[in-house]
Amino acid sequence: MRATVERSHLLKSLNHVHRVVERRNTIPILANVLLSADGGLTLKATDLDLEVTETVPAEVGQGGATTVPAHILYDIVRKLPDGAEVSLDSGDGSRLEVKAGRSRFALQVLPEADFPDLTAGDFPTRFTLPASAMKMLIDRTQFAISTEETRYYLNGIYLHVVTVDGKPMLRAVATDGHRLAQAQVEAPAGAEGMAGVIVPRKTVGEIQKLVEEPESELIVEISETKIRATLGSVILTSKLIDGTFPDYVRVIPQGNDKVLKVDKGTFAGAVDRVSTVSSERGRAVKLALSDGKLELSVNNPDSGSASEEIAVDYPADPIEIGFNSKYLLDVASQLESETAEFRFADPGSPTLIQDDESGSTLYVLMPMRV
Amino acid sequence: MTAASDQLRNLCRDCLSRAPAGAGRCPACGSPRLLSHPELGRLAIAHIDCDAFYAAIEKRDDPSLADKPVIIGGGRRGVVSTACYIARIRGVHSAMPMFKALKLCPEAIVIPPAMEKYAAVGREVRALMLELTPLVEPISIDEAFLDLAGTEKLHHATPAQSLARLALRIEQELHITVSVGLSFNKFLAKIASDRNKPRGFSVIGRAEAVDFLRDQPVSLIWGVGAKTRQRLEADGIATIGTLQRMRESDLARRYGSIGLRLSRLANAEDSRPVNPDGVAKSVSAETTLDTDVSDPHKLKAILRQLSEKVSRRLKKAGIAAVTVTLKLKTSDFRIRTRSRQLTDPTRLAERIFQAGAHMLEREADGTRYRLVGIGVSDFVDPRLADPADLVDPASGKRAAAEAAIDRIRDRFGNLAVETGLVFDEKPAGPQRERRD
């Protein structure tokens, strides 16, 4: 294999693919990136669950493929001067020679035939949606993904199609048992009838980085076991979490009749201020609601106490309820509208939080004992 | 302090009379065990440690063992829990693998530990301590801190006299010996009790504390383990004297909160009160297996039982923990520990076990293990433990089921109820083996 690539192209692409490669690897080839020259230069990296491929423009002298340590190649290219031309030459196949200007590196290679391939298989579901829509679905729900490995089926976002008021919606749901986040967009053509899938956290993070350019279109393909996202020249293929997402609809309270309407910014500011005195664990904030008034308070026996009162729209019976302050802030930062709507039942039952004009996002929070 | 107690400088540990200064033997009873210290009447914080506790109890119960080396340790294999002083002369010490101990001292008599018996004696010792002061902080089954400040009037004796009398009483009534350390704070009291074991009584006063610490290694400081010691030594700090010469602010800058503690303790300052409700930093249970095991199912069944043990201790102590640590020892004595922070504090056996089992799955790669253990640490207020769960409404039911099991076991013993996992793996009967 012999090819010449512009440094900026190679760097951008390596930036995408090298993140997939785990720093610590017991299988040597998984530390490597696959380089194949054929028209352009295609880079591929995988951790066996997630695979990223990207093709960059290159001048190909001789077609072929090889694999080299991903993080080393990334570091080399990163340190090369801006505007450099990088030439890659695998010669007789025992080394990859990387040259740019007066710098010259010879990297150990592993045979490309040993490089694992994830992409095999059909994808019965295929749809295209604006990158901004996918970004919204991820941003609004990602923080609620569970990190508890014993409940692996919660370690991702549940992506599925539901019918709301006769319209199919593409919905993302994540929960860690303390909070649940749900966001939805109108389902794009081709998504109807797709099976619900759980997209793992790492994949969610990588897709999120991919969809940062808001103007672009994302192609999503889904099979029973895999998801593939394509944006321009980048193709991301990932295994799905093999498990059953819990029946989350059951969790969303329906009859909560104590309704609080509060300015999101004012609320978040007050939560942030009073939680300054809370301890690392048990960051409970107490919300005491009475007619038109919300008092937030924190009592930490180790450091002190804090309280703040804000005027709110609350016509219902008084209630006192506690929440983890971090969860409240997470939710407040992801709501769309300026006014947040809370629907309480009692201090021991889940609370519903959503945008005032019943927007596309919905949160459920489990209260804490205070 | 009264003028009389202020003047107490010399004391006979056997007849408790005030001996004149400079006497070699007590003029009243002829005992050579005289205590002499200028601050003897003014110190009130003590650390009491039973000497070779398990071995001493076994020797007490079987006088034929009195002049023989005795080792208390786990079953057929396992490690030394306690070695008597005769065995210690040969180099045997606790935590040593049994085969090594037997190589050093082949004629030693090995006795499997009878924890129930030792715990009972431990309680008797504690009861005697509590007759002196309610401020008894147990550290383990056989040692405790005592704060005797303000007990002179009650006992008509200074703390030193009361402690000497307690030591005698424990010898006479329970037939085991203790070593006493007397000082003005916990840190130094603990160091003192270790200074002339067994049957010792050692005093460190305010006047000499800083001088005494100067030439001691940093590892003497409470909380300085192998890691911190290496770090300090790499920075050129090997003795406590070096710490004494450094400014507190510099140490705090360099080592954070540990630095502050190092500085204070190095200068003999320790303001921790003797806290009768003091709890441990971690709770754990482990077991050395009769034969090495690699089968994950068998290991899990053992882990389940250990998790239940740990959980019961958490529930009894009224605490909850955040971190779960799995401990394994391979057949070639390598120790593997893996730990994990739970998303929520817990006190439930179920959750401790799940976290442990998950870590175990990764380690059950065919390696043969001789020891399995599980522990929890980072204690928090139990009210934060095991919160209600949105997607697992059964969690509350499982907690209730666990509480029911605990109640049954309290009444009918540990074997009254067993989970399926443990029951299945009970001493592998022939049926079970055939199915395998």
Short mmCIF file of N, CA, C and O in Angstrom, two decimals, chain A residues 266-334:
data_model
loop_
_atom_site.label_atom_id
_atom_site.label_comp_id
_atom_site.label_asym_id
_atom_site.label_seq_id
_atom_site.Cartn_x
_atom_site.Cartn_y
_atom_site.Cartn_z
N THR A 266 -34.97 30.78 36.84
CA THR A 266 -35.09 31.15 38.25
C THR A 266 -34.98 29.90 39.12
O THR A 266 -34.28 29.87 40.13
N PHE A 267 -35.68 28.86 38.68
CA PHE A 267 -35.70 27.61 39.43
C PHE A 267 -34.31 26.99 39.51
O PHE A 267 -33.80 26.65 40.58
N ALA A 268 -33.65 26.86 38.34
CA ALA A 268 -32.33 26.24 38.29
C ALA A 268 -31.34 27.03 39.14
O ALA A 268 -30.53 26.45 39.87
N GLY A 269 -31.41 28.36 39.07
CA GLY A 269 -30.51 29.21 39.85
C GLY A 269 -30.68 28.96 41.34
O GLY A 269 -29.71 28.81 42.09
N ALA A 270 -31.93 28.86 41.78
CA ALA A 270 -32.22 28.67 43.19
C ALA A 270 -31.74 27.29 43.66
O ALA A 270 -31.12 27.15 44.72
N VAL A 271 -31.99 26.25 42.84
CA VAL A 271 -31.54 24.90 43.19
C VAL A 271 -30.02 24.88 43.32
O VAL A 271 -29.46 24.35 44.28
N ASP A 272 -29.37 25.52 42.34
CA ASP A 272 -27.92 25.55 42.33
C ASP A 272 -27.39 26.23 43.59
O ASP A 272 -26.45 25.75 44.22
N ARG A 273 -28.02 27.35 43.96
CA ARG A 273 -27.53 28.09 45.14
C ARG A 273 -27.71 27.30 46.43
O ARG A 273 -26.78 27.16 47.21
N VAL A 274 -28.92 26.80 46.67
CA VAL A 274 -29.13 26.13 47.96
C VAL A 274 -28.35 24.82 48.07
O VAL A 274 -27.95 24.41 49.15
N SER A 275 -28.09 24.18 46.93
CA SER A 275 -27.39 22.89 47.00
C SER A 275 -25.89 23.07 47.26
O SER A 275 -25.18 22.08 47.43
N THR A 276 -25.43 24.31 47.31
CA THR A 276 -24.02 24.55 47.62
C THR A 276 -23.64 23.92 48.97
O THR A 276 -22.53 23.44 49.14
N VAL A 277 -24.56 23.91 49.92
CA VAL A 277 -24.23 23.38 51.24
C VAL A 277 -24.49 21.88 51.35
O VAL A 277 -24.21 21.29 52.39
N SER A 278 -25.01 21.26 50.30
CA SER A 278 -25.33 19.83 50.43
C SER A 278 -24.06 19.00 50.32
O SER A 278 -23.06 19.42 49.77
N SER A 279 -24.16 17.77 50.85
CA SER A 279 -22.99 16.91 50.85
C SER A 279 -22.84 16.22 49.51
O SER A 279 -23.75 16.25 48.68
N GLU A 280 -21.68 15.62 49.34
CA GLU A 280 -21.38 14.96 48.07
C GLU A 280 -22.45 13.91 47.76
O GLU A 280 -23.00 13.86 46.67
N ARG A 281 -22.73 13.09 48.77
CA ARG A 281 -23.81 12.13 48.60
C ARG A 281 -25.07 12.73 49.20
O ARG A 281 -25.01 13.61 50.05
N GLY A 282 -26.20 12.24 48.77
CA GLY A 282 -27.44 12.71 49.37
C GLY A 282 -27.60 14.20 49.17
O GLY A 282 -27.65 14.97 50.13
N ARG A 283 -27.58 14.62 47.92
CA ARG A 283 -27.76 16.04 47.66
C ARG A 283 -29.25 16.34 47.59
O ARG A 283 -29.74 16.82 46.59
N ALA A 284 -29.96 16.09 48.67
CA ALA A 284 -31.40 16.28 48.62
C ALA A 284 -31.76 17.76 48.78
O ALA A 284 -31.23 18.45 49.65
N VAL A 285 -32.64 18.21 47.92
CA VAL A 285 -33.20 19.55 48.05
C VAL A 285 -34.67 19.36 48.39
O VAL A 285 -35.36 18.56 47.75
N LYS A 286 -35.13 20.09 49.41
CA LYS A 286 -36.54 19.97 49.77
C LYS A 286 -37.33 21.08 49.09
O LYS A 286 -36.94 22.24 49.13
N LEU A 287 -38.40 20.70 48.42
CA LEU A 287 -39.29 21.67 47.80
C LEU A 287 -40.56 21.73 48.65
O LEU A 287 -41.27 20.73 48.77
N ALA A 288 -40.80 22.91 49.24
CA ALA A 288 -42.03 23.06 50.02
C ALA A 288 -42.94 24.01 49.26
O ALA A 288 -42.61 25.18 49.05
N LEU A 289 -44.07 23.47 48.80
CA LEU A 289 -44.97 24.25 47.97
C LEU A 289 -46.24 24.59 48.71
O LEU A 289 -46.82 23.75 49.39
N SER A 290 -46.59 25.86 48.63
CA SER A 290 -47.91 26.25 49.11
C SER A 290 -48.41 27.31 48.13
O SER A 290 -47.70 27.64 47.19
N ASP A 291 -49.58 27.85 48.40
CA ASP A 291 -50.23 28.73 47.43
C ASP A 291 -49.30 29.80 46.85
O ASP A 291 -48.92 30.76 47.53
N GLY A 292 -48.90 29.65 45.60
CA GLY A 292 -48.11 30.68 44.92
C GLY A 292 -46.67 30.81 45.38
O GLY A 292 -45.98 31.74 45.01
N LYS A 293 -46.21 29.86 46.21
CA LYS A 293 -44.90 30.03 46.83
C LYS A 293 -44.15 28.71 46.81
O LYS A 293 -44.70 27.66 47.11
N LEU A 294 -42.86 28.77 46.46
CA LEU A 294 -42.00 27.59 46.52
C LEU A 294 -40.79 27.91 47.39
O LEU A 294 -40.06 28.86 47.13
N GLU A 295 -40.61 27.12 48.43
CA GLU A 295 -39.41 27.30 49.25
C GLU A 295 -38.50 26.09 49.03
O GLU A 295 -38.88 24.95 49.26
N LEU A 296 -37.27 26.40 48.57
CA LEU A 296 -36.28 25.33 48.39
C LEU A 296 -35.36 25.37 49.59
O LEU A 296 -34.92 26.45 50.00
N SER A 297 -35.03 24.20 50.14
CA SER A 297 -34.10 24.22 51.26
C SER A 297 -33.24 22.96 51.28
O SER A 297 -33.63 21.90 50.80
N VAL A 298 -32.03 23.14 51.85
CA VAL A 298 -31.10 22.05 52.02
C VAL A 298 -30.63 22.10 53.45
O VAL A 298 -30.36 23.18 53.97
N ASN A 299 -30.58 20.95 54.08
CA ASN A 299 -30.07 20.90 55.44
C ASN A 299 -28.99 19.83 55.50
O ASN A 299 -29.27 18.65 55.34
N ASN A 300 -27.75 20.28 55.70
CA ASN A 300 -26.65 19.33 55.78
C ASN A 300 -26.03 19.44 57.16
O ASN A 300 -25.42 20.44 57.49
N PRO A 301 -26.20 18.42 58.01
CA PRO A 301 -25.70 18.52 59.39
C PRO A 301 -24.21 18.81 59.46
O PRO A 301 -23.73 19.35 60.45
N ASP A 302 -23.46 18.46 58.41
CA ASP A 302 -22.02 18.67 58.45
C ASP A 302 -21.61 20.10 58.09
O ASP A 302 -20.57 20.56 58.52
N SER A 303 -22.39 20.76 57.25
CA SER A 303 -21.89 22.06 56.78
C SER A 303 -22.84 23.21 57.05
O SER A 303 -22.40 24.35 57.17
N GLY A 304 -24.13 22.97 57.14
CA GLY A 304 -25.04 24.07 57.39
C GLY A 304 -26.32 23.92 56.61
O GLY A 304 -26.64 22.84 56.12
N SER A 305 -27.07 24.99 56.51
CA SER A 305 -28.33 24.90 55.80
C SER A 305 -28.50 26.10 54.89
O SER A 305 -27.79 27.09 54.99
N ALA A 306 -29.45 25.98 53.96
CA ALA A 306 -29.71 27.06 53.02
C ALA A 306 -31.17 27.02 52.62
O ALA A 306 -31.78 25.94 52.59
N SER A 307 -31.74 28.17 52.30
CA SER A 307 -33.10 28.16 51.78
C SER A 307 -33.33 29.36 50.88
O SER A 307 -32.60 30.36 50.95
N GLU A 308 -34.27 29.23 50.00
CA GLU A 308 -34.58 30.32 49.10
C GLU A 308 -36.06 30.19 48.73
O GLU A 308 -36.59 29.09 48.57
N GLU A 309 -36.71 31.37 48.62
CA GLU A 309 -38.14 31.34 48.33
C GLU A 309 -38.36 31.97 46.97
O GLU A 309 -37.79 33.02 46.67
N ILE A 310 -39.16 31.37 46.12
CA ILE A 310 -39.51 32.01 44.86
C ILE A 310 -41.03 31.99 44.65
O ILE A 310 -41.71 31.08 45.13
N ALA A 311 -41.48 33.02 43.95
CA ALA A 311 -42.90 33.11 43.64
C ALA A 311 -43.18 32.24 42.43
O ALA A 311 -42.46 32.27 41.44
N VAL A 312 -44.21 31.40 42.54
CA VAL A 312 -44.52 30.47 41.46
C VAL A 312 -46.02 30.42 41.23
O VAL A 312 -46.80 30.94 42.01
N ASP A 313 -46.36 29.74 40.14
CA ASP A 313 -47.77 29.51 39.85
C ASP A 313 -48.10 28.13 40.41
O ASP A 313 -47.74 27.10 39.81
N TYR A 314 -48.70 28.09 41.59
CA TYR A 314 -49.05 26.82 42.22
C TYR A 314 -50.36 26.95 42.98
O TYR A 314 -50.40 27.44 44.10
N PRO A 315 -51.44 26.52 42.40
CA PRO A 315 -52.74 26.67 43.04
C PRO A 315 -53.17 25.48 43.90
O PRO A 315 -54.19 25.57 44.60
N ALA A 316 -52.42 24.38 43.89
CA ALA A 316 -52.90 23.14 44.53
C ALA A 316 -52.61 23.10 46.03
O ALA A 316 -52.05 24.04 46.59
N ASP A 317 -52.96 21.97 46.67
CA ASP A 317 -52.73 21.79 48.10
C ASP A 317 -51.23 21.78 48.40
O ASP A 317 -50.43 21.31 47.59
N PRO A 318 -50.82 22.24 49.59
CA PRO A 318 -49.40 22.26 49.94
C PRO A 318 -48.78 20.85 49.88
O PRO A 318 -49.45 19.85 50.15
N ILE A 319 -47.52 20.81 49.52
CA ILE A 319 -46.80 19.53 49.48
C ILE A 319 -45.34 19.80 49.80
O ILE A 319 -44.81 20.87 49.51
N GLU A 320 -44.69 18.84 50.46
CA GLU A 320 -43.24 18.90 50.69
C GLU A 320 -42.63 17.66 50.07
O GLU A 320 -43.03 16.54 50.38
N ILE A 321 -41.62 17.87 49.23
CA ILE A 321 -41.06 16.74 48.49
C ILE A 321 -39.57 16.99 48.25
O ILE A 321 -39.17 18.14 48.08
N GLY A 322 -38.77 15.91 48.29
CA GLY A 322 -37.32 16.07 48.12
C GLY A 322 -36.83 15.44 46.83
O GLY A 322 -37.35 14.43 46.36
N PHE A 323 -35.82 16.09 46.23
CA PHE A 323 -35.19 15.54 45.02
C PHE A 323 -33.68 15.68 45.12
O PHE A 323 -33.17 16.57 45.80
N ASN A 324 -32.99 14.86 44.37
CA ASN A 324 -31.55 15.03 44.19
C ASN A 324 -31.33 16.30 43.37
O ASN A 324 -31.86 16.44 42.26
N SER A 325 -30.55 17.24 43.91
CA SER A 325 -30.39 18.54 43.25
C SER A 325 -29.75 18.40 41.86
O SER A 325 -30.10 19.12 40.93
N LYS A 326 -28.85 17.45 41.74
CA LYS A 326 -28.19 17.28 40.44
C LYS A 326 -29.21 16.88 39.37
O LYS A 326 -29.16 17.35 38.24
N TYR A 327 -30.12 16.00 39.76
CA TYR A 327 -31.13 15.56 38.80
C TYR A 327 -32.03 16.73 38.39
O TYR A 327 -32.40 16.86 37.21
N LEU A 328 -32.38 17.56 39.35
CA LEU A 328 -33.22 18.72 39.02
C LEU A 328 -32.50 19.64 38.05
O LEU A 328 -33.09 20.13 37.08
N LEU A 329 -31.20 19.85 38.27
CA LEU A 329 -30.44 20.74 37.40
C LEU A 329 -30.30 20.14 36.00
O LEU A 329 -30.43 20.84 35.00
N ASP A 330 -30.04 18.83 35.94
CA ASP A 330 -29.95 18.14 34.65
C ASP A 330 -31.22 18.37 33.84
O ASP A 330 -31.17 18.70 32.65
N VAL A 331 -32.33 18.18 34.49
CA VAL A 331 -33.61 18.30 33.81
C VAL A 331 -33.85 19.75 33.38
O VAL A 331 -34.20 20.04 32.23
N ALA A 332 -33.61 20.69 34.31
CA ALA A 332 -33.86 22.09 34.01
C ALA A 332 -33.03 22.55 32.81
O ALA A 332 -33.50 23.34 31.99
N SER A 333 -31.79 22.01 32.70
CA SER A 333 -30.94 22.48 31.60
C SER A 333 -31.38 21.90 30.26
O SER A 333 -30.95 22.36 29.22
N GLN A 334 -32.20 20.85 30.27
CA GLN A 334 -32.59 20.23 29.01
C GLN A 334 -34.00 20.60 28.54
O GLN A 334 -34.39 20.26 27.42
#
